[in-house]
Short mmCIF file of C-alpha atoms in Angstrom, two decimals:
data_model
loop_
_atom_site.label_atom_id
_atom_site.label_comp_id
_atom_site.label_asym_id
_atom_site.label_seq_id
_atom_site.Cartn_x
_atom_site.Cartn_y
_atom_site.Cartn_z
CA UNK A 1 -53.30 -73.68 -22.69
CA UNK A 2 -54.28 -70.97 -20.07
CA UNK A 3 -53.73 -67.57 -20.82
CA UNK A 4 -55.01 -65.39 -23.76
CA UNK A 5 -51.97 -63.35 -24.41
CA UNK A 6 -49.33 -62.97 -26.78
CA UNK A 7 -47.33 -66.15 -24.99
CA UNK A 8 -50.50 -68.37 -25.07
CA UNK A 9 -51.37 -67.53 -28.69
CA UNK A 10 -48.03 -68.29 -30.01
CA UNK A 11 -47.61 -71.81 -27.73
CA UNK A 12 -51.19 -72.93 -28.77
CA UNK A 13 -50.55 -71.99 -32.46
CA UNK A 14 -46.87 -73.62 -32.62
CA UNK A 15 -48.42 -76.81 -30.84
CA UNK A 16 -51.17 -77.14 -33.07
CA UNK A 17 -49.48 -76.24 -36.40
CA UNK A 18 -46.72 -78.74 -35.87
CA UNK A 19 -48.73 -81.57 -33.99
CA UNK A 20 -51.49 -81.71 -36.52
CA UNK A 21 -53.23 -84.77 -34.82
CA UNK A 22 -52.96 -82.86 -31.03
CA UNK A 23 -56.50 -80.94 -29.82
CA UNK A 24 -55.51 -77.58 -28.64
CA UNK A 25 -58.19 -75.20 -26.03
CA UNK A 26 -56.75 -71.96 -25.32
CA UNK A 27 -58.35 -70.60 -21.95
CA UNK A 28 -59.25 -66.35 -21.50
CA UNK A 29 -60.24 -65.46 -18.59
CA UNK A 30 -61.69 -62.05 -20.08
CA UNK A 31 -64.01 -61.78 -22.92
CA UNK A 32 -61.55 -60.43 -25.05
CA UNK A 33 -57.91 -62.05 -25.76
CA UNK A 34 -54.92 -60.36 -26.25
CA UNK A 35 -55.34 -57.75 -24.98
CA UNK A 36 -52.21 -56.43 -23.74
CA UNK A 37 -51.51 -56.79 -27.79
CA UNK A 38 -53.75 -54.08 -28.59
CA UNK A 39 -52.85 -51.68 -26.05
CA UNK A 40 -48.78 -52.34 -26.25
CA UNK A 41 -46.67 -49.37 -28.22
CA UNK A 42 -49.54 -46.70 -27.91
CA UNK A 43 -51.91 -48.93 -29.82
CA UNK A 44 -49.33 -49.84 -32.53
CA UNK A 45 -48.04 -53.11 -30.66
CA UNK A 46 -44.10 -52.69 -30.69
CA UNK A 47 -43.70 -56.62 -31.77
CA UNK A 48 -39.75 -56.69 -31.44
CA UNK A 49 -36.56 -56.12 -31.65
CA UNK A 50 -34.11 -55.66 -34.62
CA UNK A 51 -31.63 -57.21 -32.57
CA UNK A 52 -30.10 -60.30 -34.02
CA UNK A 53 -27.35 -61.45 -31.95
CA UNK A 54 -28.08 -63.42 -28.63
CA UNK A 55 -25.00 -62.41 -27.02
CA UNK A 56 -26.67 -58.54 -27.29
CA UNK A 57 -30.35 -59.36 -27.43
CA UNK A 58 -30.12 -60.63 -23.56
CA UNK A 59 -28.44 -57.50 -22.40
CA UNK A 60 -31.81 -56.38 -22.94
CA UNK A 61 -33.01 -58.35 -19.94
CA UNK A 62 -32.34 -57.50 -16.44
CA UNK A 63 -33.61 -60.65 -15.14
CA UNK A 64 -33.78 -64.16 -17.71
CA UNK A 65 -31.37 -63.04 -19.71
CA UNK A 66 -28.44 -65.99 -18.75
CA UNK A 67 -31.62 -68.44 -19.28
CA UNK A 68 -32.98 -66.84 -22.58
CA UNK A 69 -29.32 -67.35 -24.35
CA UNK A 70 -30.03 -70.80 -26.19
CA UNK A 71 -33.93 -69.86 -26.18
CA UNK A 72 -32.98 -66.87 -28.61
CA UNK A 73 -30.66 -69.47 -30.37
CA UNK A 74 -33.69 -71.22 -31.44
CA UNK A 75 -36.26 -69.00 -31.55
CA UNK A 76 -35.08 -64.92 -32.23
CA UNK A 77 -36.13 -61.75 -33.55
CA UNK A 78 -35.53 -62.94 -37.45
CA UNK A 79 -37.74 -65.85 -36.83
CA UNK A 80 -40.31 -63.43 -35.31
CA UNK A 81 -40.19 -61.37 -38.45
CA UNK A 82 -40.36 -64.58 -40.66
CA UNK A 83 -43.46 -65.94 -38.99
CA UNK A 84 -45.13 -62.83 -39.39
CA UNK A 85 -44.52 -62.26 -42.81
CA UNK A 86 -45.62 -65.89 -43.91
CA UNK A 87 -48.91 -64.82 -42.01
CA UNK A 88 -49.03 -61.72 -44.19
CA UNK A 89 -48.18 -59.23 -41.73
CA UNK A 90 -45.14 -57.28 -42.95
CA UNK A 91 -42.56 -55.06 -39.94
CA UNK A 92 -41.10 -51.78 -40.13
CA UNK A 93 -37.98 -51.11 -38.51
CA UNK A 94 -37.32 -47.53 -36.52
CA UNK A 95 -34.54 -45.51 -35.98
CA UNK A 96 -34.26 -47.21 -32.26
CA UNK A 97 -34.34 -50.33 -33.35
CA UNK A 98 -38.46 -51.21 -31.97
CA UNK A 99 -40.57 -53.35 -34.68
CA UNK A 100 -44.13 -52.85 -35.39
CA UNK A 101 -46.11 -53.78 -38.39
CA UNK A 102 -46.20 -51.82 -41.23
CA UNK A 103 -50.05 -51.04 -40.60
CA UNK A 104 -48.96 -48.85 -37.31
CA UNK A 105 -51.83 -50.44 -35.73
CA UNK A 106 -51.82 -53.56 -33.11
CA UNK A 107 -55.31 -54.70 -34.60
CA UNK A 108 -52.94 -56.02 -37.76
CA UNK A 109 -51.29 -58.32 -34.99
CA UNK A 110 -54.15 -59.24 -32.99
CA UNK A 111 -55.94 -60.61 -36.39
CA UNK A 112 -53.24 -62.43 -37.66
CA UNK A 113 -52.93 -64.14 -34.39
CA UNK A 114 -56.20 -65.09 -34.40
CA UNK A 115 -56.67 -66.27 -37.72
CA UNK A 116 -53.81 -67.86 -37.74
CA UNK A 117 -54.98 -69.91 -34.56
CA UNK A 118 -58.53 -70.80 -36.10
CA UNK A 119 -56.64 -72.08 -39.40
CA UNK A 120 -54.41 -74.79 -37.19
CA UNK A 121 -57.39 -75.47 -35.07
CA UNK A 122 -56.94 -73.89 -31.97
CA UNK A 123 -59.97 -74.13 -29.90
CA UNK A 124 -59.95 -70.71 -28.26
CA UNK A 125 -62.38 -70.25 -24.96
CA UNK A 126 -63.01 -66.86 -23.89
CA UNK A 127 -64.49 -65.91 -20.32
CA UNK A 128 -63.02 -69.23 -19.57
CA UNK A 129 -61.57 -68.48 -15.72
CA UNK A 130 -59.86 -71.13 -14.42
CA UNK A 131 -60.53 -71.32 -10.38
CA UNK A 132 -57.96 -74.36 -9.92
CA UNK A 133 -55.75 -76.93 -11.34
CA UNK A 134 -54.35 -80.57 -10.02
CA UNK A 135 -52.45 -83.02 -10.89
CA UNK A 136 -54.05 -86.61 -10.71
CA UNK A 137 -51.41 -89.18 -11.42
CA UNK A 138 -50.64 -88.81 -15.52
CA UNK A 139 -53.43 -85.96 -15.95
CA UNK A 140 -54.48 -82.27 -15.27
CA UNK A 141 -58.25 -81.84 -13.66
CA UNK A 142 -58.60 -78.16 -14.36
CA UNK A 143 -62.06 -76.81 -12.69
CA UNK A 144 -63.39 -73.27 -13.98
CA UNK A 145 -65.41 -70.70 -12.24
CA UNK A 146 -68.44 -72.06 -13.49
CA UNK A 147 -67.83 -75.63 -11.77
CA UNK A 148 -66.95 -77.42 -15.43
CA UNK A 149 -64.09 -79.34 -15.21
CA UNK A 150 -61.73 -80.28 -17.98
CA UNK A 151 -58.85 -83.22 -18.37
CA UNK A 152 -55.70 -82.60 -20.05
CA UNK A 153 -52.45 -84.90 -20.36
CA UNK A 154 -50.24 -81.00 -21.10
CA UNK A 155 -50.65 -77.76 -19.89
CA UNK A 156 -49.20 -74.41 -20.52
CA UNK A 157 -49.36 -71.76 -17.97
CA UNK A 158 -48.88 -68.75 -19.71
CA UNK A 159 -50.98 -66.03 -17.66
CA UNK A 160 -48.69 -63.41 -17.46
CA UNK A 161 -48.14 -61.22 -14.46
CA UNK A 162 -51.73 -62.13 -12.95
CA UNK A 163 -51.83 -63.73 -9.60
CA UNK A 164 -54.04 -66.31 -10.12
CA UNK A 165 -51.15 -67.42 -12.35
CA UNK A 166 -48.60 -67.56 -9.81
CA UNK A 167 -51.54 -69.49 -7.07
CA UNK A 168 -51.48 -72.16 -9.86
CA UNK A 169 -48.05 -72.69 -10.59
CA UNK A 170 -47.57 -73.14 -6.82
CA UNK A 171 -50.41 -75.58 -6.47
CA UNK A 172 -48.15 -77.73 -8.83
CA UNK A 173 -45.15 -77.08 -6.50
CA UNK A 174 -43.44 -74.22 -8.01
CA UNK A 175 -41.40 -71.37 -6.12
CA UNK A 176 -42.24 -68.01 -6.98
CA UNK A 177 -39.89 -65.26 -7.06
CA UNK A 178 -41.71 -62.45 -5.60
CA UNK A 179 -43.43 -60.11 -7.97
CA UNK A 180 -42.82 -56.18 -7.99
CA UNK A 181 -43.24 -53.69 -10.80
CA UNK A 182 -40.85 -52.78 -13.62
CA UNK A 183 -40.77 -50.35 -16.12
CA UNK A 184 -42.45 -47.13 -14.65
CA UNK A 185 -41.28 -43.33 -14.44
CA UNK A 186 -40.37 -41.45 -11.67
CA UNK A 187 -42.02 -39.27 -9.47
CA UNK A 188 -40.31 -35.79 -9.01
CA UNK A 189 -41.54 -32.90 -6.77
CA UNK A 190 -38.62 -30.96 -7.51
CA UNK A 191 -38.59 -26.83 -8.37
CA UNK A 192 -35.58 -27.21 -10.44
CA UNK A 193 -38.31 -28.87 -13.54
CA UNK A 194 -41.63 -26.57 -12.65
CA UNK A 195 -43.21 -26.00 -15.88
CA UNK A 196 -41.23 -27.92 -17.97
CA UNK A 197 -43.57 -30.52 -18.81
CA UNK A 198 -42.90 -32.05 -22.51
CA UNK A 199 -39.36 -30.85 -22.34
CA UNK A 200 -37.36 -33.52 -23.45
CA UNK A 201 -32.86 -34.11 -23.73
CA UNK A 202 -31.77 -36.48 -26.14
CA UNK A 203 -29.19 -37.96 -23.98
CA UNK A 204 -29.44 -37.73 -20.31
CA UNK A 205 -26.90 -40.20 -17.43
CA UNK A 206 -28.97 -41.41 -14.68
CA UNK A 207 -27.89 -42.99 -11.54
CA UNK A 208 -29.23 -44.30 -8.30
CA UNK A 209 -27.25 -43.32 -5.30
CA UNK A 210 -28.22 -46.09 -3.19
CA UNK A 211 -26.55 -47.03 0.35
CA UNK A 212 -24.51 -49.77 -1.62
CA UNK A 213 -21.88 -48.40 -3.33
CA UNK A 214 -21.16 -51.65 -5.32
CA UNK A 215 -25.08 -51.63 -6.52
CA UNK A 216 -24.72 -48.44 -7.76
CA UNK A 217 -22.27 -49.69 -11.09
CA UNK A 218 -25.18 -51.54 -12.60
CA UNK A 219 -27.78 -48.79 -11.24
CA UNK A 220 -26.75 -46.39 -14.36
CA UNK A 221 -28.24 -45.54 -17.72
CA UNK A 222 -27.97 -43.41 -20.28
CA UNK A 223 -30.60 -42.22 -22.79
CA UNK A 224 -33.46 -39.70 -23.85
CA UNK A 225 -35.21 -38.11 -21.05
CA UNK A 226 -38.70 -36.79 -20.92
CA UNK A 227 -39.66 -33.92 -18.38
CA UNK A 228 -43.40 -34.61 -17.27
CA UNK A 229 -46.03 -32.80 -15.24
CA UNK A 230 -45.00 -35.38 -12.70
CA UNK A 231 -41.67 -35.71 -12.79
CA UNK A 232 -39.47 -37.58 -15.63
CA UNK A 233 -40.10 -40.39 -18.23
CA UNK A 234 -38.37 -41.56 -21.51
CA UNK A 235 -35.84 -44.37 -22.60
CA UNK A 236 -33.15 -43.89 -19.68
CA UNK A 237 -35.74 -43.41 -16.72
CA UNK A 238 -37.65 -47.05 -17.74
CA UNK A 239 -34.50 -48.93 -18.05
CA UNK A 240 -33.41 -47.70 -15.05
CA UNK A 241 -36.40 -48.70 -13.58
CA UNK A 242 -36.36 -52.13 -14.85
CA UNK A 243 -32.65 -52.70 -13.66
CA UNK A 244 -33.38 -50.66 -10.60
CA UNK A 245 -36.63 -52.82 -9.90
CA UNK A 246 -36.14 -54.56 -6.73
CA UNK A 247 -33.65 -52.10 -5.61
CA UNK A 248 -36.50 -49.01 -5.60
CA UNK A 249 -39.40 -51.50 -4.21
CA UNK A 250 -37.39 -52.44 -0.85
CA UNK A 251 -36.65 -48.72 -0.66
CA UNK A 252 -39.99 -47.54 -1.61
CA UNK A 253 -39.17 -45.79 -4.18
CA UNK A 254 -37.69 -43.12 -2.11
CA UNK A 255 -33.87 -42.89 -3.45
CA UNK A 256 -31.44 -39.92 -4.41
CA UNK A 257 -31.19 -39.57 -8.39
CA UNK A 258 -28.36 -37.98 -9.99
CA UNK A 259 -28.96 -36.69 -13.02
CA UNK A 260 -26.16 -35.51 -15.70
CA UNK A 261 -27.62 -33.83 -18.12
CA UNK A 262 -24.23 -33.52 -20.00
CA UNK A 263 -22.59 -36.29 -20.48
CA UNK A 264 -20.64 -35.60 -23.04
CA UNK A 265 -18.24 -33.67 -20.24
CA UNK A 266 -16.96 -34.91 -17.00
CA UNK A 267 -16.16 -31.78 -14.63
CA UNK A 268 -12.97 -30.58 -15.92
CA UNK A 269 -13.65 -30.48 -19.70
CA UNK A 270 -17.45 -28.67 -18.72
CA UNK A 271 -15.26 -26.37 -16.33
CA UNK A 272 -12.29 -25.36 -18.93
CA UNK A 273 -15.24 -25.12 -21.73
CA UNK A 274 -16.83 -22.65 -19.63
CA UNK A 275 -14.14 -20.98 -18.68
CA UNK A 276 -13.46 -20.22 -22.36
CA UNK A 277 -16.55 -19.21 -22.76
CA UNK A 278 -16.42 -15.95 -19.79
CA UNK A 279 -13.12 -15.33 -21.93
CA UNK A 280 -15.14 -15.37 -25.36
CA UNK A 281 -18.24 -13.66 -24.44
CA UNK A 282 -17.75 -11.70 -20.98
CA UNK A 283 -20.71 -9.91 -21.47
CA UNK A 284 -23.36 -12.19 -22.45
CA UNK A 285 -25.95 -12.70 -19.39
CA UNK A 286 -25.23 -16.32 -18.08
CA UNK A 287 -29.28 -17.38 -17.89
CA UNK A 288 -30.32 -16.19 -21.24
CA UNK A 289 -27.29 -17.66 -23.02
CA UNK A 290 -26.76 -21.57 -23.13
CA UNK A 291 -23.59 -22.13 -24.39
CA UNK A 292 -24.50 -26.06 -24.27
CA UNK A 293 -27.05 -28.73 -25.91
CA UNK A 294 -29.95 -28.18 -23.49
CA UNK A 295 -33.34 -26.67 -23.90
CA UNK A 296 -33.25 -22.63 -23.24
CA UNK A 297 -36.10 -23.52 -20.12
CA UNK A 298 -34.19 -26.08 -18.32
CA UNK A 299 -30.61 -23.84 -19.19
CA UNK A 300 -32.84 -21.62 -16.80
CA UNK A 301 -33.68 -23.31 -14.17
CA UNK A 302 -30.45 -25.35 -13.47
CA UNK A 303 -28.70 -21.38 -13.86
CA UNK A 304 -30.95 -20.00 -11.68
CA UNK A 305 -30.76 -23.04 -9.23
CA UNK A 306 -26.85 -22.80 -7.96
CA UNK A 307 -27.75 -19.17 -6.71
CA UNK A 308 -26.59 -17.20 -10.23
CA UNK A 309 -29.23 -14.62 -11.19
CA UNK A 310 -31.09 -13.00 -13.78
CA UNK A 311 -28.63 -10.47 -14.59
CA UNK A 312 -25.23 -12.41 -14.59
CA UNK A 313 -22.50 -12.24 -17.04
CA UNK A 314 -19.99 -14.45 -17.69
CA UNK A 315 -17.76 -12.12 -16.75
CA UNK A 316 -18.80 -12.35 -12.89
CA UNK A 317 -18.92 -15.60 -12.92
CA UNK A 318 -17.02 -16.86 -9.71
CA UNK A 319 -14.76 -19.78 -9.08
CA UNK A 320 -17.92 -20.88 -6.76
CA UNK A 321 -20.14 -19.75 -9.07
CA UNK A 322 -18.48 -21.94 -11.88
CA UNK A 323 -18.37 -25.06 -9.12
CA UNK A 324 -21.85 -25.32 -8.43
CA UNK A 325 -23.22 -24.43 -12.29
CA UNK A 326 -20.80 -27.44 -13.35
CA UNK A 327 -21.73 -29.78 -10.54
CA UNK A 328 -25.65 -29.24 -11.06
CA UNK A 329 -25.49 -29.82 -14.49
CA UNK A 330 -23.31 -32.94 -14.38
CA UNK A 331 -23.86 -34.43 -11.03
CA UNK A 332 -27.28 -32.85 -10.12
CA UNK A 333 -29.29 -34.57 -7.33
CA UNK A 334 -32.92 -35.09 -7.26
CA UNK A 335 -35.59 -37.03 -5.16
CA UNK A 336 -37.62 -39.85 -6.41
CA UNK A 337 -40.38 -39.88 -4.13
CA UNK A 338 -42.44 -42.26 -5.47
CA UNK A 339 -43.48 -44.11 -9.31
CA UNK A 340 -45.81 -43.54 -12.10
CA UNK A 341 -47.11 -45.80 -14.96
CA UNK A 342 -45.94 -46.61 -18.70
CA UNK A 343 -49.05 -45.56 -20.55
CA UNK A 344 -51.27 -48.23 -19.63
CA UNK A 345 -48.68 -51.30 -20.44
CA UNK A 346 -47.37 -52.74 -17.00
CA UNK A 347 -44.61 -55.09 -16.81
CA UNK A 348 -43.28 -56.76 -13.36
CA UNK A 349 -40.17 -58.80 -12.53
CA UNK A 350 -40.04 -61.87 -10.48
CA UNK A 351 -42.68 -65.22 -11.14
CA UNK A 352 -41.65 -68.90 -11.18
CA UNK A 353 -38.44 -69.49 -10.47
CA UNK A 354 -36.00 -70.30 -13.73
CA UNK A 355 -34.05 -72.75 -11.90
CA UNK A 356 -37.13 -74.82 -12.08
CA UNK A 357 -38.03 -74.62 -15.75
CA UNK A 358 -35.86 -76.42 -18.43
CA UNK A 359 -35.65 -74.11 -21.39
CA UNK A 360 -34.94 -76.58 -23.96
CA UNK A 361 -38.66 -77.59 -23.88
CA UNK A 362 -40.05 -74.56 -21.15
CA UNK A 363 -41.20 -77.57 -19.41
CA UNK A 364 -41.46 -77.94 -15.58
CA UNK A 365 -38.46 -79.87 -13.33
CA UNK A 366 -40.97 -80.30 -10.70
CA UNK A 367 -44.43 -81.34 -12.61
CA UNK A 368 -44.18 -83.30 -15.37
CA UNK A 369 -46.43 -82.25 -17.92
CA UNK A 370 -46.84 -78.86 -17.13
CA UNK A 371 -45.30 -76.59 -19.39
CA UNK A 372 -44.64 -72.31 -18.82
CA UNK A 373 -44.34 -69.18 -21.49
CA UNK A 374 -44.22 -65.58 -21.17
CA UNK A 375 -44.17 -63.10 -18.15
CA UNK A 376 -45.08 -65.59 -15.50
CA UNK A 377 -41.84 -66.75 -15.51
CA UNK A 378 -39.11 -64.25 -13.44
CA UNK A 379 -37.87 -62.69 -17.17
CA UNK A 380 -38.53 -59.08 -17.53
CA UNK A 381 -37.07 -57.29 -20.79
CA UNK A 382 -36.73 -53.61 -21.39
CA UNK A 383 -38.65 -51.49 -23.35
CA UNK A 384 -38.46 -51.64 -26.66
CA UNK A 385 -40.24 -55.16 -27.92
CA UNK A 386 -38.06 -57.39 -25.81
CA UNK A 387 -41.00 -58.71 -23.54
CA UNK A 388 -42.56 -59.45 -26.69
CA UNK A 389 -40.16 -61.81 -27.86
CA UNK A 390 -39.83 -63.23 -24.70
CA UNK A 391 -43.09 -64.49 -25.19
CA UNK A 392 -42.98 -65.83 -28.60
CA UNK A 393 -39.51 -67.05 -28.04
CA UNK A 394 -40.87 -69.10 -24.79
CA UNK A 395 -44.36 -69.70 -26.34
CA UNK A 396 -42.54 -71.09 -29.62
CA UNK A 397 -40.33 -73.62 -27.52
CA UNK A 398 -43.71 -74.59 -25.33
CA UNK A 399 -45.28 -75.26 -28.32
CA UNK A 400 -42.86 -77.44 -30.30
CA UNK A 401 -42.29 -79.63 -27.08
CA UNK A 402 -46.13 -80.00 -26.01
CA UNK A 403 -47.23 -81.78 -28.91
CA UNK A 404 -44.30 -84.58 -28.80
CA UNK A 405 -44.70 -85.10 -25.51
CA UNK A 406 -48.32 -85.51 -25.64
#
């Protein structure tokens, strides 16, 4: 097995625990394993999602999703939770839907993960990088950076999004789907959210007005958004980002936003309601009274931005006036100019090619022998625990077919 992570773990640990009689080494490259474990859901390690119907757990995917279908039939979310809890590590469940252990702390995970690979055997080999890997006739020759060379009859690539990963897998005649990032915020130099860092609307409509009108339908989400000193996070901007993901790489991410902050209206229901509200309240300044669900700040700004001013009542509010306050609000257009990070978690789309892998077994069409799990392959969840389970799902399957084919 090569790769420390959460998909390597789980294949080893499945292979061994099943195939009693089969000697399992688990190659690290770093000193320390799994440890995009530890630093996943702020240090709390978001394991999965309650989400326990296939047909809706691969909606969650913008790319693997048509492959992961019979995976997840095999291997889901209430089989995550079951293995945990037979290895003594119980889940919570939050109001969104994420899973983490009870313990609010990713250490609980990384433990049990590694306990639970020493008790089945696993032979775990840290600072173990592999420089390259061939195939001589019915065996792997696998030589590390140190010059030591080690046979296998199976292997399991399961090195995540690192390119080393990706040089191997081609070495053994794979195709790689090219790799760009995926889940990241946006970049916003806007004046419209100055100072409104840690501002944050509970349910926002985002859309990418790209050239291609038909790309646009799937380039729309709705969700919490988070104002930042850089621009905007949250739930809506990082799904849109992971749907969006190839889309804002071959533009740069340089596209046109629009932003509803009101979707609960489309333009005539926001125009009558505030139409009924000049009638109700005449002389109530417009900037200083938000007759909607938006913080009093960004009310503000947006106001201030279609050319109303301080001193404004609802009274003199214009048909203009009324045009442009409804059509920033609900149809508001900003400039990504560029993207930022998730905390420190990074997630890409693109790897092997799925056409290539059968994901009955997650072995290789092309190498026999070779076997994949995990983010190396061209899957890419959302946030929210679904990459997670994309790697125990695939690691899971590895696992059970390694051992009987070995």
């Amino acid at each position: 097995m090569i790769g420390g992570g959460a998909a390597g773990f789980f294949g080893a640990i499945t292979c061994a625990a099943t195939y009693r009689e089969t000697q399992v080494t688990l190659l690290e490259a770093a000193r320390t394993p799994l440890a995009k474990v530890r630093i996943s859901g702020g240090g709390r390690c978001n394991v999965t999602h309650h989400c326990f119907d296939p047909l809706q757990l691969v909606q969650n995917y913008p790319r693997g999703g048509k492959a992961l279908r019979g995976a997840f039939s095999r291997f889901q979310p209430q089989n995550t939770i079951a293995w945990f809890q037979n290895h003594g590590v119980e889940l919570k469940t939050e109001a969104d839907g994420r899973m983490f252990p009870v313990t609010d702390d990713s250490e609980t995970i990384v433990n049990c993960l590694l306990q639970a690979a020493n008790q089945v055997g696993v032979k775990l080999r840290t600072a173990a990088q592999v420089k390259s890997i061939k195939k001589l006739d019915s065996r792997f020759e696998i030589t590390l950076k140190t010059g030591e060379k080690l046979a296998s009859e199976i292997i399991l690539l399961a090195t995540g999004s690192n390119p080393r990963g990706y040089h191997f897998a081609q070495s053994l005649g794979h195709n790689i789907v090219s790799p760009v990032p995926s889940l990241f915020t946006f970049n916003l130099a806007d004046s419209r959210l100055h100072d409104l860092a840690g501002i944050s609307v509970e349910k926002a409509h985002l859309r990418l007005l790209t050239p291609d009108k038909k790309a646009q339908k799937k380039l729309l989400q709705t969700g919490a958004l988070l104002i930042t000193h850089w621009g905007i996070s949250g739930p809506a901007v990082l799904k849109l980002s992971a749907w969006g993901a190839r889309i804002l790489h071959e533009y740069q991410y340089q596209i046109p936003l629009e932003i509803n902050w009101l979707p609960e209206y489309n333009w005539a229901s926001l125009s009558d309601y505030f139409l009924a509200i000049k009638n109700q309240y005449p002389r109530r300044q417009i900037v200083t009274n938000s007759p909607v669900n938006l913080p009093k700040r960004l009310w503000r700004n947006l106001v201030l931005q279609t050319g109303i001013s301080e001193q404004q009542r609802w009274a003199e509010l214009s048909k203009k006036m009324l045009n442009n306050l409804v059509q920033e609000l609900i149809q508001g257009t900003y400039k990504i100019e560029g993207k930022g990070v998730f905390k420190e978690e990074f997630v890409t789309c693109g790897g092997v090619n799925l056409k290539e892998i059968n994901f009955q077994t997650m072995s290789s069409k092309i190498c026999p022998g070779l076997y994949f799990a995990g983010e190396i392959l061209d899957i890419d969840g959302v946030t929210g625990g679904f990459n997670f389970q994309n790697a125990w799902t695939t690691g899971w399957l590895a696992g059970q077919a390694m051992g009987k084919d070995n």
